[in-house]
XYZ file of C-alpha atoms in Angstrom:
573
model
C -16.089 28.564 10.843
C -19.615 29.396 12.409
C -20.572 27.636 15.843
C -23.492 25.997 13.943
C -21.166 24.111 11.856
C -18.648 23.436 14.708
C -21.687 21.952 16.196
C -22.485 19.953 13.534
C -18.685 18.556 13.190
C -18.902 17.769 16.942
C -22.391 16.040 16.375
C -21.012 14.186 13.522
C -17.733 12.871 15.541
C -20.106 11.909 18.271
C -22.482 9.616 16.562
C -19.910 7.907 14.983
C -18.347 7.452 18.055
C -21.338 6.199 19.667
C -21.432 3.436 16.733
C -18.094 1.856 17.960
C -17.749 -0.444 20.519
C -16.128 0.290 24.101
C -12.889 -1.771 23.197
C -12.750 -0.214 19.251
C -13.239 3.609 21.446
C -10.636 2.521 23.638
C -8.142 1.264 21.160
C -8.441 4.097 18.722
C -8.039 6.907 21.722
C -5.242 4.788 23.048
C -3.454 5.309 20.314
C -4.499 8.715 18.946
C -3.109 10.064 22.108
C 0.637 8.149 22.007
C 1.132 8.793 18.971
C -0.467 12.617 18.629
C 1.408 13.519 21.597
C 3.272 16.673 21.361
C 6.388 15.046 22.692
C 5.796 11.610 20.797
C 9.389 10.020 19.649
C 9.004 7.951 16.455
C 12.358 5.757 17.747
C 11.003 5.058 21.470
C 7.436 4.498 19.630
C 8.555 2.056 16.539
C 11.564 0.309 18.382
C 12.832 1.525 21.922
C 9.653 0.325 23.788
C 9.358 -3.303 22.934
C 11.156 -6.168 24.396
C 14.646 -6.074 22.881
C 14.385 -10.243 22.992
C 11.096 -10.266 20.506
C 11.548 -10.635 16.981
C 10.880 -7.444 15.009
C 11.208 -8.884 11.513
C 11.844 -12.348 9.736
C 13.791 -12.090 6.067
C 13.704 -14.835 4.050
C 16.452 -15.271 0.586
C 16.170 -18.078 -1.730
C 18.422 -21.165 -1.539
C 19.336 -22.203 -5.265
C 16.476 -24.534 -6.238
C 13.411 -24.649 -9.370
C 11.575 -22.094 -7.600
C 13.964 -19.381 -7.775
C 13.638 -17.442 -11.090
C 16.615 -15.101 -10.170
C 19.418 -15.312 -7.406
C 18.452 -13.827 -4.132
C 19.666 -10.423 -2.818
C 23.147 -10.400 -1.696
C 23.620 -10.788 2.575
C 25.363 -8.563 4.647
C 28.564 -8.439 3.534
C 31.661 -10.272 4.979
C 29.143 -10.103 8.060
C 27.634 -13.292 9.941
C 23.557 -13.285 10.095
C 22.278 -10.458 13.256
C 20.737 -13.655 14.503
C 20.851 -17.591 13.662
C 17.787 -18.799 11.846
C 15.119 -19.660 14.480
C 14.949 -22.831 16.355
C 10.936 -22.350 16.319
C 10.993 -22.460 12.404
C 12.390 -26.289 11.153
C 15.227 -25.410 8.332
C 14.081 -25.874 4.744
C 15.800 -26.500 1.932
C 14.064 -24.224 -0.256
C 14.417 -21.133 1.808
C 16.887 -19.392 4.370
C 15.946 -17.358 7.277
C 17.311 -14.579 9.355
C 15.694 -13.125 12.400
C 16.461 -9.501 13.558
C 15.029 -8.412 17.026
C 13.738 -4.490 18.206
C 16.997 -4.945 20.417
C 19.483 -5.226 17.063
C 16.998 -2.300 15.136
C 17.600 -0.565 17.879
C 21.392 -0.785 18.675
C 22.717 -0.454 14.613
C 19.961 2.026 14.042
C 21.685 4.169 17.093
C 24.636 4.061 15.243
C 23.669 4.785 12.693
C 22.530 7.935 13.422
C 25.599 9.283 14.701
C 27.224 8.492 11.400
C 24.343 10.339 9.628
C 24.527 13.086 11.909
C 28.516 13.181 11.610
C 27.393 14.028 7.910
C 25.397 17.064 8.673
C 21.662 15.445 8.839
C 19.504 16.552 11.267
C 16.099 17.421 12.177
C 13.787 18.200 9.537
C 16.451 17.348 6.487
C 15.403 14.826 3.922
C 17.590 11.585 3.019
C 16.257 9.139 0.039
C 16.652 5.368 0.807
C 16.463 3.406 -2.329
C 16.478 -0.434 -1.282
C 14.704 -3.725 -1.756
C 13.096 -5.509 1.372
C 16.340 -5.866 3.480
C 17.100 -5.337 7.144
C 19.483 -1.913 6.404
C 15.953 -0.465 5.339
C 14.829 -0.489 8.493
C 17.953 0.240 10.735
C 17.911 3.156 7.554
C 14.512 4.782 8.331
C 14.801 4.345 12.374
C 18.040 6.345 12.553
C 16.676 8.952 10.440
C 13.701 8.754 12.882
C 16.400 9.231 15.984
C 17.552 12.647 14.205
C 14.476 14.339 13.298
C 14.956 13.876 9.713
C 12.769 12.705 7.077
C 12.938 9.585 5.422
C 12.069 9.692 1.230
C 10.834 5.952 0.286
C 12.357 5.134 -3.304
C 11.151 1.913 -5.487
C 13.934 -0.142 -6.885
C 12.139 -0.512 -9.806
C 12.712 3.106 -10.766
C 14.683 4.156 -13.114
C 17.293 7.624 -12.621
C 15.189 9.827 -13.849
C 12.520 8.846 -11.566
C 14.650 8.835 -8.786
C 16.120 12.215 -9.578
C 12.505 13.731 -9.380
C 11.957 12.915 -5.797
C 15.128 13.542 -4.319
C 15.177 17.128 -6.172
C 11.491 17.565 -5.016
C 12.302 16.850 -1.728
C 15.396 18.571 -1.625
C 17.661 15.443 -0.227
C 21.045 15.345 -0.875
C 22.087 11.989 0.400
C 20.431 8.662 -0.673
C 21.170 5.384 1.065
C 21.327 2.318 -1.581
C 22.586 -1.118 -2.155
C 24.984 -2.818 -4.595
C 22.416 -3.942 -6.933
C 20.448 -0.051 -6.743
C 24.070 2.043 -6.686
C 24.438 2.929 -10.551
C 21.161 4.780 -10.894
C 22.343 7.391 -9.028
C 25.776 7.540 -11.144
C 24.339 10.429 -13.151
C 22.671 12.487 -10.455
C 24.959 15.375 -9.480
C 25.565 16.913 -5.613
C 24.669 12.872 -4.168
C 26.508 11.505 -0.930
C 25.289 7.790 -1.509
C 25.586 5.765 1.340
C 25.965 1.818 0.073
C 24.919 -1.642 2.023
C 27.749 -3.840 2.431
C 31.066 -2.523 3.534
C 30.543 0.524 3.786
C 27.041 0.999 5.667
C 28.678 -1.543 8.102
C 31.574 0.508 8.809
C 29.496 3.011 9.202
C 27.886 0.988 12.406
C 31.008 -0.426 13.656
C 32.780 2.566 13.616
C 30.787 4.856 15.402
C 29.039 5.373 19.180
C 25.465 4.599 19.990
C 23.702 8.171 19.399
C 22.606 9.053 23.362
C 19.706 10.924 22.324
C 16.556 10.789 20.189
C 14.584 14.200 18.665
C 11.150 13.672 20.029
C 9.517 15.646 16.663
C 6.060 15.104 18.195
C 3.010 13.894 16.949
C 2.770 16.287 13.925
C 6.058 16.002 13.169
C 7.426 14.627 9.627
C 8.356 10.869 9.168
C 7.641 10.224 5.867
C 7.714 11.995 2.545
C 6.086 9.445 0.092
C 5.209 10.030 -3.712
C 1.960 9.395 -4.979
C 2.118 6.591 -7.897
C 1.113 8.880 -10.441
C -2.099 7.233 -11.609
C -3.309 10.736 -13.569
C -0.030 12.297 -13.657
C 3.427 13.792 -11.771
C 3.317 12.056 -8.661
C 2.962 14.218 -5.720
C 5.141 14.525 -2.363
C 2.857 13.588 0.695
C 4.332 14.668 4.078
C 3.825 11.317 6.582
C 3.453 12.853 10.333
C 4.334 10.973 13.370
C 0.743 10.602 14.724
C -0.457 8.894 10.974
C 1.035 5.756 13.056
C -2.545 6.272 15.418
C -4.270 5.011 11.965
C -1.818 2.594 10.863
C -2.089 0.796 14.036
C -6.230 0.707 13.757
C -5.782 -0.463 10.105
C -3.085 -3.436 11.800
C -5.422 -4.376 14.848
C -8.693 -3.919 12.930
C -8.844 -3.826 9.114
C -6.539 -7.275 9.007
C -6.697 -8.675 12.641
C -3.005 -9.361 12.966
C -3.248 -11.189 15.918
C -0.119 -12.327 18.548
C -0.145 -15.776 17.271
C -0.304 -14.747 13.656
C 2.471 -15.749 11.527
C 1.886 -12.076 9.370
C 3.229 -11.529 6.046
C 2.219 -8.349 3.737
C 4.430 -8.904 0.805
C 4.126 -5.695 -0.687
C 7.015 -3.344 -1.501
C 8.132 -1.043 0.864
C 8.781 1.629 -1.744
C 4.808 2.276 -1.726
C 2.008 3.178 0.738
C 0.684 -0.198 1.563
C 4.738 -1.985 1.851
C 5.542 0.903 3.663
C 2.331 1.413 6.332
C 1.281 -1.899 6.942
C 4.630 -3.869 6.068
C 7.231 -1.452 8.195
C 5.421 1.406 10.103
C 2.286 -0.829 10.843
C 3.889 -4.227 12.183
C 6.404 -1.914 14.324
C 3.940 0.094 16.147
C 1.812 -2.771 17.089
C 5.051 -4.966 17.705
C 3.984 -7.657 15.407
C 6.597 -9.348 12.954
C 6.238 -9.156 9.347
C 8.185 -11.118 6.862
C 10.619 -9.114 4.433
C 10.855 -11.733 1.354
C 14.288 -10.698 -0.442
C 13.470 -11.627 -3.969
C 10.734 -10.930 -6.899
C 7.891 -12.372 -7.002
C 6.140 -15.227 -9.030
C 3.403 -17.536 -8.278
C 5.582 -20.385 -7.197
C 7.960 -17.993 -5.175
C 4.495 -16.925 -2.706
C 3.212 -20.479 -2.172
C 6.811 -21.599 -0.942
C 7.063 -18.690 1.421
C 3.395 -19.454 2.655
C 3.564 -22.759 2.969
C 7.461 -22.781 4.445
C 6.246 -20.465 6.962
C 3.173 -21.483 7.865
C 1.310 -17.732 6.851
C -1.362 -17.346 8.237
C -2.502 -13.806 7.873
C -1.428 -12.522 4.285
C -2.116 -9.069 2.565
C -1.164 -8.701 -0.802
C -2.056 -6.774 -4.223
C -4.668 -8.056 -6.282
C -1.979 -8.756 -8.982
C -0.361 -11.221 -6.334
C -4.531 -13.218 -5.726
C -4.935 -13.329 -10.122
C -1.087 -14.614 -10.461
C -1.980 -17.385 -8.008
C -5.550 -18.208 -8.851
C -4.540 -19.066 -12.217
C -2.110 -21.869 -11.251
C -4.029 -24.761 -10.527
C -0.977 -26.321 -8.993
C -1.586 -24.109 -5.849
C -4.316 -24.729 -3.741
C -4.652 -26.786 -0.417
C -3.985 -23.525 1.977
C -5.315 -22.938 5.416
C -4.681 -19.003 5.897
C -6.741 -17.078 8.830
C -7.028 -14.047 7.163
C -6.006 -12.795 3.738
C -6.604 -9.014 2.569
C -5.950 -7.425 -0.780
C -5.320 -3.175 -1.360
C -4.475 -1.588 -4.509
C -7.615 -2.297 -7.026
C -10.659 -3.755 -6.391
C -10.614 -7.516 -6.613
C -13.255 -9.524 -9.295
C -15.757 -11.495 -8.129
C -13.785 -14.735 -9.778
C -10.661 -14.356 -6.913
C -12.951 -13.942 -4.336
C -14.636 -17.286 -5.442
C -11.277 -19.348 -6.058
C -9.701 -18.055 -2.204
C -12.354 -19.715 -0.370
C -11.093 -23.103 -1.890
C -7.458 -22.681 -2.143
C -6.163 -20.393 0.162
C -8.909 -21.887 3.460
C -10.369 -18.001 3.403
C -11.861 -15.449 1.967
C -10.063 -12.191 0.273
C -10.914 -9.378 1.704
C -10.716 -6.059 -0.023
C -9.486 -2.761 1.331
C -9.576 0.839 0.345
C -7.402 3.426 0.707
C -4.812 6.168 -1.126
C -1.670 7.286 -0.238
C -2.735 10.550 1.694
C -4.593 8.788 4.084
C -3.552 4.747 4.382
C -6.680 2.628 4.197
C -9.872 3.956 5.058
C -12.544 1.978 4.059
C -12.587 -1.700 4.888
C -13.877 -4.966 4.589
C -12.739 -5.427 8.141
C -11.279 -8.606 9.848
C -11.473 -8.172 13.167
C -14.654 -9.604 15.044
C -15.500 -6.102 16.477
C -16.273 -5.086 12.818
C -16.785 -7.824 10.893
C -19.682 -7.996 8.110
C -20.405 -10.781 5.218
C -18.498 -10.461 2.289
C -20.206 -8.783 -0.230
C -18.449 -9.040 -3.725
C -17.408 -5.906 -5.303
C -17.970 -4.050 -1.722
C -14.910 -2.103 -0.688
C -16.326 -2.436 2.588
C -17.429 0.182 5.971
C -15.107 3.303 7.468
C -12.517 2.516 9.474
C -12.731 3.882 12.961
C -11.382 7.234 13.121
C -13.148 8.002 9.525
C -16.223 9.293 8.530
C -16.823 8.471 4.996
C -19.409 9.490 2.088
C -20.643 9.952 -1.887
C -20.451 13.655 -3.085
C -22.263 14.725 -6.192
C -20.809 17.358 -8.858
C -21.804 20.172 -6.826
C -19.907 19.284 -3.885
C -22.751 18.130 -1.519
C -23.194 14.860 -0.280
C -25.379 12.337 -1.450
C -28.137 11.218 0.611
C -29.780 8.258 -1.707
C -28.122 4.871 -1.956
C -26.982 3.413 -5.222
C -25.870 6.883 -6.802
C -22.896 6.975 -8.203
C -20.440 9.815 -7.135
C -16.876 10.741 -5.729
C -15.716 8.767 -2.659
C -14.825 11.465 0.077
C -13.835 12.159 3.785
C -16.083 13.804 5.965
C -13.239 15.909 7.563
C -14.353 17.380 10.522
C -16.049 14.362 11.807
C -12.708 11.752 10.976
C -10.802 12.029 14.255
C -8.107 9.978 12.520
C -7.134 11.717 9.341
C -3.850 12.900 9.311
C -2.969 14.154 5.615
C -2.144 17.849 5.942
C -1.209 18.837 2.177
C 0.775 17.995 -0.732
C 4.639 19.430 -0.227
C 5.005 22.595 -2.056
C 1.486 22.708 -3.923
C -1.158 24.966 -1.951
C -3.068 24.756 -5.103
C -3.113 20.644 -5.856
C -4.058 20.678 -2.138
C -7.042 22.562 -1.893
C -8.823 21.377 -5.197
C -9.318 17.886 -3.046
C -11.714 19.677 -0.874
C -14.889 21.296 -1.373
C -15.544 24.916 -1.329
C -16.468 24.478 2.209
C -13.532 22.244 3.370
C -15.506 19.876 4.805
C -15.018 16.837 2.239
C -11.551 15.457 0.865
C -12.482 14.511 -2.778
C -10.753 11.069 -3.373
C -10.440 11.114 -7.351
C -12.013 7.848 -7.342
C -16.177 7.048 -7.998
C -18.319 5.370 -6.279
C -21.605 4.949 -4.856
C -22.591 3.547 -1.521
C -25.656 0.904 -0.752
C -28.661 1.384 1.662
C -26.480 -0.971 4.326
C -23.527 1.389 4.248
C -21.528 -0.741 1.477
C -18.895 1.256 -0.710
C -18.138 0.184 -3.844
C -15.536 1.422 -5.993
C -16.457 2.317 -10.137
C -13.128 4.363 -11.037
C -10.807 7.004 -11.076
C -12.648 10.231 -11.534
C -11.004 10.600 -14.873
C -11.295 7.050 -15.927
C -15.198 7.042 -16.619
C -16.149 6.283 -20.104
C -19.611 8.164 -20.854
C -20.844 6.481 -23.831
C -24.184 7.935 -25.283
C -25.090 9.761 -21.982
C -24.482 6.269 -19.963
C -21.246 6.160 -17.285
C -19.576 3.111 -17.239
C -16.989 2.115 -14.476
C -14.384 0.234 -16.352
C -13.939 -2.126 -13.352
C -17.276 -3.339 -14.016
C -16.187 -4.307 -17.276
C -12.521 -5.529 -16.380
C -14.352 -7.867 -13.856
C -16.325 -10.139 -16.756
C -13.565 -9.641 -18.843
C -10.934 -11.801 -16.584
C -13.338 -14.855 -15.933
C -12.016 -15.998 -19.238
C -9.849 -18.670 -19.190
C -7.397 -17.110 -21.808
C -7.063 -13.733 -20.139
C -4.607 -13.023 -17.341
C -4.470 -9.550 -17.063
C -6.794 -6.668 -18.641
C -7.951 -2.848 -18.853
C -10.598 -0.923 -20.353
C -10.573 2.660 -21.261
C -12.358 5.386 -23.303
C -11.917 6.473 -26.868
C -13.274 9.356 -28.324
C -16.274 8.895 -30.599
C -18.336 11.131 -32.543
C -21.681 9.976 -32.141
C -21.452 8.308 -28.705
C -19.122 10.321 -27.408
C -17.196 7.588 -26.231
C -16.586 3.995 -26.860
C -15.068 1.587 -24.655
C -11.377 -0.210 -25.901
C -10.006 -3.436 -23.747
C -6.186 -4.175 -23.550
C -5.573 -7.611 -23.296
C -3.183 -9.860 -22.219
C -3.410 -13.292 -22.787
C -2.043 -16.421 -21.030
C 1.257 -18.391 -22.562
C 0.137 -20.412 -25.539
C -2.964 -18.299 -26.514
C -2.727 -16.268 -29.903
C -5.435 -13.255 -29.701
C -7.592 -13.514 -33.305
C -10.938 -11.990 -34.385
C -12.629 -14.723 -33.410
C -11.064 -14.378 -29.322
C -12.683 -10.674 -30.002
C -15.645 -11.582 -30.819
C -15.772 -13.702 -28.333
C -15.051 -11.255 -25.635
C -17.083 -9.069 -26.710
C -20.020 -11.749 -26.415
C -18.681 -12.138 -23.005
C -19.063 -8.460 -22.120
C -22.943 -8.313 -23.287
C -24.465 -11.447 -21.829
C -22.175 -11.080 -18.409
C -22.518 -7.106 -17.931
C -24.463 -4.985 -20.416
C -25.408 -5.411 -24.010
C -24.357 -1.581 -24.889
C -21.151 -1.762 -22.541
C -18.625 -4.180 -24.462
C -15.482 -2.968 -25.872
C -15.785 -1.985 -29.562
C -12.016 -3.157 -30.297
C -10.057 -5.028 -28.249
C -6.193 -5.245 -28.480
C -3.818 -8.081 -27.621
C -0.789 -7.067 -25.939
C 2.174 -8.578 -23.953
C 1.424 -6.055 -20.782
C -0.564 -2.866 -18.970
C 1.411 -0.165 -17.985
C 1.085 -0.010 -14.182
C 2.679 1.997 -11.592
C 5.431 0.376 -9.540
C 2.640 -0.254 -6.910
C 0.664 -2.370 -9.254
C -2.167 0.672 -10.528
C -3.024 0.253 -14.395
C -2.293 3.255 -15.721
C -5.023 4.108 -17.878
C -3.841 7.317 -19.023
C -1.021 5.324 -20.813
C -3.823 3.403 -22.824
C -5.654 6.439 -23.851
C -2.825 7.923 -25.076
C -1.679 5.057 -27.514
C-alpha cells in the first residue's frame, strides 16, 4: 500500500470522525480499546465485571392457558429456579419468570469449565451448542469463553444433516444439547453430547470453580457462526473478541437500550441478530434481555410485552407483519422498537405508530459484520424516519454504493452494491470466511478497499441507504432492474396477503419476467380473479411494466431459520 493511499485511509477515518459527536468519539474509543485489547478476557468482559447482585437475564415459560400453542420448554431438572421470580415484576397468571444474575453466570459457568476442560477442551477447540433460549446457553458459551475455546451457535430448527455440516466444518467434536434437541445428533458419529438436565447439572455440582480464565485477546476467536445461506452453502464466520467494541455501539446507539429499559430482542440465538444483540450485546453493556422459552405467535409476543411492560423491542420483520395483521393487538406504549433481517414495507411502519406507541425502525446489517447501517435510536444520531430508508453508518463504519467496475459511486439515486469503505471503518472486525481464501477475497475489490455486501442499493443526496436486493435477486426485465422488495412492498398492503416473494423467470423476449409467491390469510382461496387483481395492484401502486406475470398461491416461502426468503428456492421450482 502506497503512502498516498494510507493518506487517504487516514483522511477518510478522520472526517468521519470529525462528524461524530464528543460523547459518540468517546463511547466508540472506550470500547474499541477494552475490547481490542491484546490481553482482553471475554469472561471478565461479558460476566466477571458487573455487579454479581444485577440481573443478567429474565426467562419467561408459559403457564398452561389459550395463549400457549405448545407446552413450554422443560425447567432445570429436579433443580429449584437459580433465583425466585422477582418481587419488582407482580406474578401473572399467564406467564412464569426466572431471574439469573452475572453472579450465578458466573459461578455455574466456572464450573463448567472445569468439566469441559476435564474433557480435553481448551483454547482454540470448537464445541457446538445446539439449544433453544434457556439459561444453560449462556452458562454454555461463557465457560467455553473461560477456556479459550470457540463456541459454534446451532438453530434448533435444524435438522441432522444441517447440524452435521457445521460441526464437521468446524471440526467440533462435542455438542452441548437439551432433551428436546438430543436425537438429531443420534446419527452423527465421533459426538460427546453433553445434555441439559441431569447430566449438565452434575456436571456443575460435581466439579470446582475453574481458578483461571484464557485472556485470548481482542483478536481472539469467540464465535464461529454460519451464514444463513441466502445464495447457497452457508459459510463459517470467525467472531473475534473485539467484534463486542461494535456490538456494544449497535446496543447504546442503533436501539438506545437505556438503564431503565425493560429490553427484549426476541430473536433466536442460533443467528446473528439473537446471538449479537440478544446474548453478546446485552452482556457487554450489562443490560438484561428477556430469553422467551417458547415459539412464537402473535398472541404469544403481545402477552410477553404487555406482562412485562417492554419497552424497547427488536424483532424480525416477520414478528411486525404477524402482529400488524391482528387487529386484536394494538393499545402499546413501547419507547423504542427496531426491526433487522429484511427491509420493512411502508404498511408496518404506518400500523406501529398506532399500535405499538412508536415507530419501527429498520436496521441493516449481515452476519460478517453485525449491523452497520442504521436508522438510529439514540438522540446523538437520530434522523426522521424515512420509509424504505435503511438508515446512516453506524459509528465505527464508513459506508458507500459501488458500481460494476468496483469504484464508488459519487451521484445519489444510482443503484449499486452496498459496501464498506475498509480502511476508513475503525470498527469492522470480519477477518475472512474459515477455510475459504477464495470466497473471502471475491467480497473485496481488486484494490481491497471495499467489502462488497451481495446486496443493492443506492444511496440519496442526504446520505439515506436504501436496500433493492440481493445481488443475485435482481430481475432485469427488457433492460429495466427491478428490486423485488419494491414489488413485495405493494404486494402485502392487500388485505388477503400475509406473506409474499417475487423472483425472476427466464423469458425470451424480455429476458426476464417477474413471478410472485403468495400466501394468503386463513379463509382466502387464491383464483384468477385474486391474480388479476394483484396484478392491478402492482401497476397502479408501483409500475405499469413491473407486475408479476403469474402469480402462485402457496401455503409458505422457504426462508432461512433466521427468517430470509430464500429466493433461490423459488427460482428453482
Amino acid at each position: 500500500m502506497t503512502q498516498t493511499s494510507l493518506a487517504g485511509d487516514r483522511a477518510r477515518r478522520e472526517s468521519i470522525q470529525a462528524q461524530l459527536t464528543p460523547a459518540v468519539t468517546a463511547d466508540l474509543d472506550a470500547w474499541l480499546e477494552l475490547f481490542g485489547s491484546p490481553d482482553a478476557n471475554a469472561a471478565s468482559l461479558l460476566v466477571d465485571r458487573h455487579d454479581p447482585e444485577a440481573v443478567a437475564f429474565t426467562t419467561v415459560s408459559l403457564r398452561d392457558s389459550a395463549i400457549s400453542p405448545q407446552a413450554p420448554q422443560a425447567s432445570r431438572a429436579e433443580q429449584p429456579p437459580l433465583i425466585e421470580p422477582s418481587p419488582l415484576i407482580e406474578p401473572s397468571p399467564l406467564i412464569e419468570l426466572v431471574e439469573i444474575t452475572y453472579g450465578q453466570l458466573a459461578a455455574e459457568s466456572r464450573r463448567l469449565a472445569t468439566a469441559l476442560a476435564g474433557m480435553g477442551v481448551e483454547r482454540g477447540d470448537r464445541v457446538g451448542v445446539l439449544m433453544g433460549k434457556r439459561t444453560e446457553l449462556v452458562v454454555s458459551l461463557l465457560a467455553l469463553a473461560r477456556l479459550g475455546a470457540v463456541y459454534i451457535p446451532l438453530f434448533t430448527a435444524f435438522a441432522t444433516p444441517a447440524i452435521e455440516m457445521r460441526l464437521r466444518a468446524g471440526g467440533a467434536s462435542i455438542v452441548i444439547t437439551e432433551p428436546s434437541q438430543a436425537s438429531k445428533l443420534d446419527d452423527i458419529d465421533g459426538l460427546t453430547t453433553i445434555v441439559a438436565g441431569e447430566q449438565f447439572d452434575a456436571l456443575i455440582a460435581d466439579n470446582d470453580p475453574l481458578d483461571h480464565s484464557v485472556s485470548v485477546g481482542g483478536d481472539g476467536t469467540l464465535i464461529l457462526l454460519f451464514t444463513s445461506g441466502t445464495t447457497g452453502a452457508p459459510k463459517g464466520v470467525p467472531v473475534p473478541l473485539r467484534a463486542l467494541a461494535s456490538f456494544s455501539c449497535y446496543m447504546r446507539y442503533g436501539l438506545d437500550v437505556a438503564d431503565t429499559d425493560v429490553f427484549w430482542n426476541a430473536a433466536d440465538p442460533g443467528w446473528a441478530y439473537g446471538l449479537y444483540y440478544g446474548i453478546l450485546g446485552p452482556m457487554a453493556i450489562g443490560r438484561p434481555n428477556v430469553l422467551l422459552q417458547a415459539g412464537f405467535t402473535p398472541e404469544v409476543t403481545a402477552t410477553v410485552l404487555t406482562e412485562l411492560g417492554v419497552t424497547n423491542f427488536a424483532a424480525a420483520p416477520t414478528v411486525y407483519r404477524s402482529l400488524s395483521k391482528n387487529p386484536a393487538i394494538n393499545g402499546f406504549s413501547l419507547r423504542r422498537a427496531s426491526s433487522a433481517g429484511e427491509p420493512l414495507t411502508p404498511d408496518v411502519i404506518t400500523w406501529a405508530r398506532t399500535s405499538l406507541g412508536t415507530e419501527v425502525r429498520d436496521h441493516y446489517g449481515q452476519t460478517e459484520h453485525g449491523m452497520f447501517i442504521n436508522n438510529h435510536w439514540a438522540d446523538d444520531l437520530r434522523r426522521p424516519l424515512i420509509p424504505g430508508s435503511m438508515g446512516q453508518p453506524m459509528p465505527g463504519f464508513a459506508a458507500g454504493i459501488v458500481g460494476d467496475a468496483g469504484a464508488p459511486v459519487s451521484e445519489p439515486n444510482v443503484t449499486g452494491q452496498i459496501a464498506i469503505d475498509v480502511p476508513a471503518s475503525i470498527g469492522y472486525w470480519f477477518a475472512g470466511y474459515l477455510d475459504a481464501p477464495e470466497k473471502t477475497a471475491s467480497r473485496y475489490t481488486e484494490d481491497g478497499r471495499w467489502y462488497l455486501t451481495g446486496d443493492t442499493g443506492h444511496l440519496d443526496a442526504d446520505g439515506n441507504f436504501f436496500f433493492s436486493s440481493r445481488d443475485d435477486d435482481v430481475i432485469i426485465m427488457a433492460g429495466y432492474r427491478i428490486g423485488p422488495f419494491d414489488v413485495e412492498s405493494v404486494l402485502i398492503t392487500h388485505p388477503s396477503v400475509i406473506d409474499v416473494a417475487v423472483v425472476g423467470r427466464p423469458d425470451d423476449l424480455r429476458g426476464e419476467v417477474l413471478e410472485a409467491f403468495v400466501v394468503l390469510a386463513d379463509g382466502v382461496s387464491g383464483d384468477d380473479a385474486l391474480e388479476t387483481e394483484l396484478q392491478q395492484l402492482v401497476k397502479t401502486g408501483f409500475a405499469a411494466h413491473a407486475y408479476p406475470r403469474t402469480v402462485h398461491f402457496v401455503d409458505a416461502l422457504p426462508k432461512t431459520p433466521s427468517g430470509k426468503i430464500q429466493r433461490f428456492v423459488l427460482r428453482q421450482r
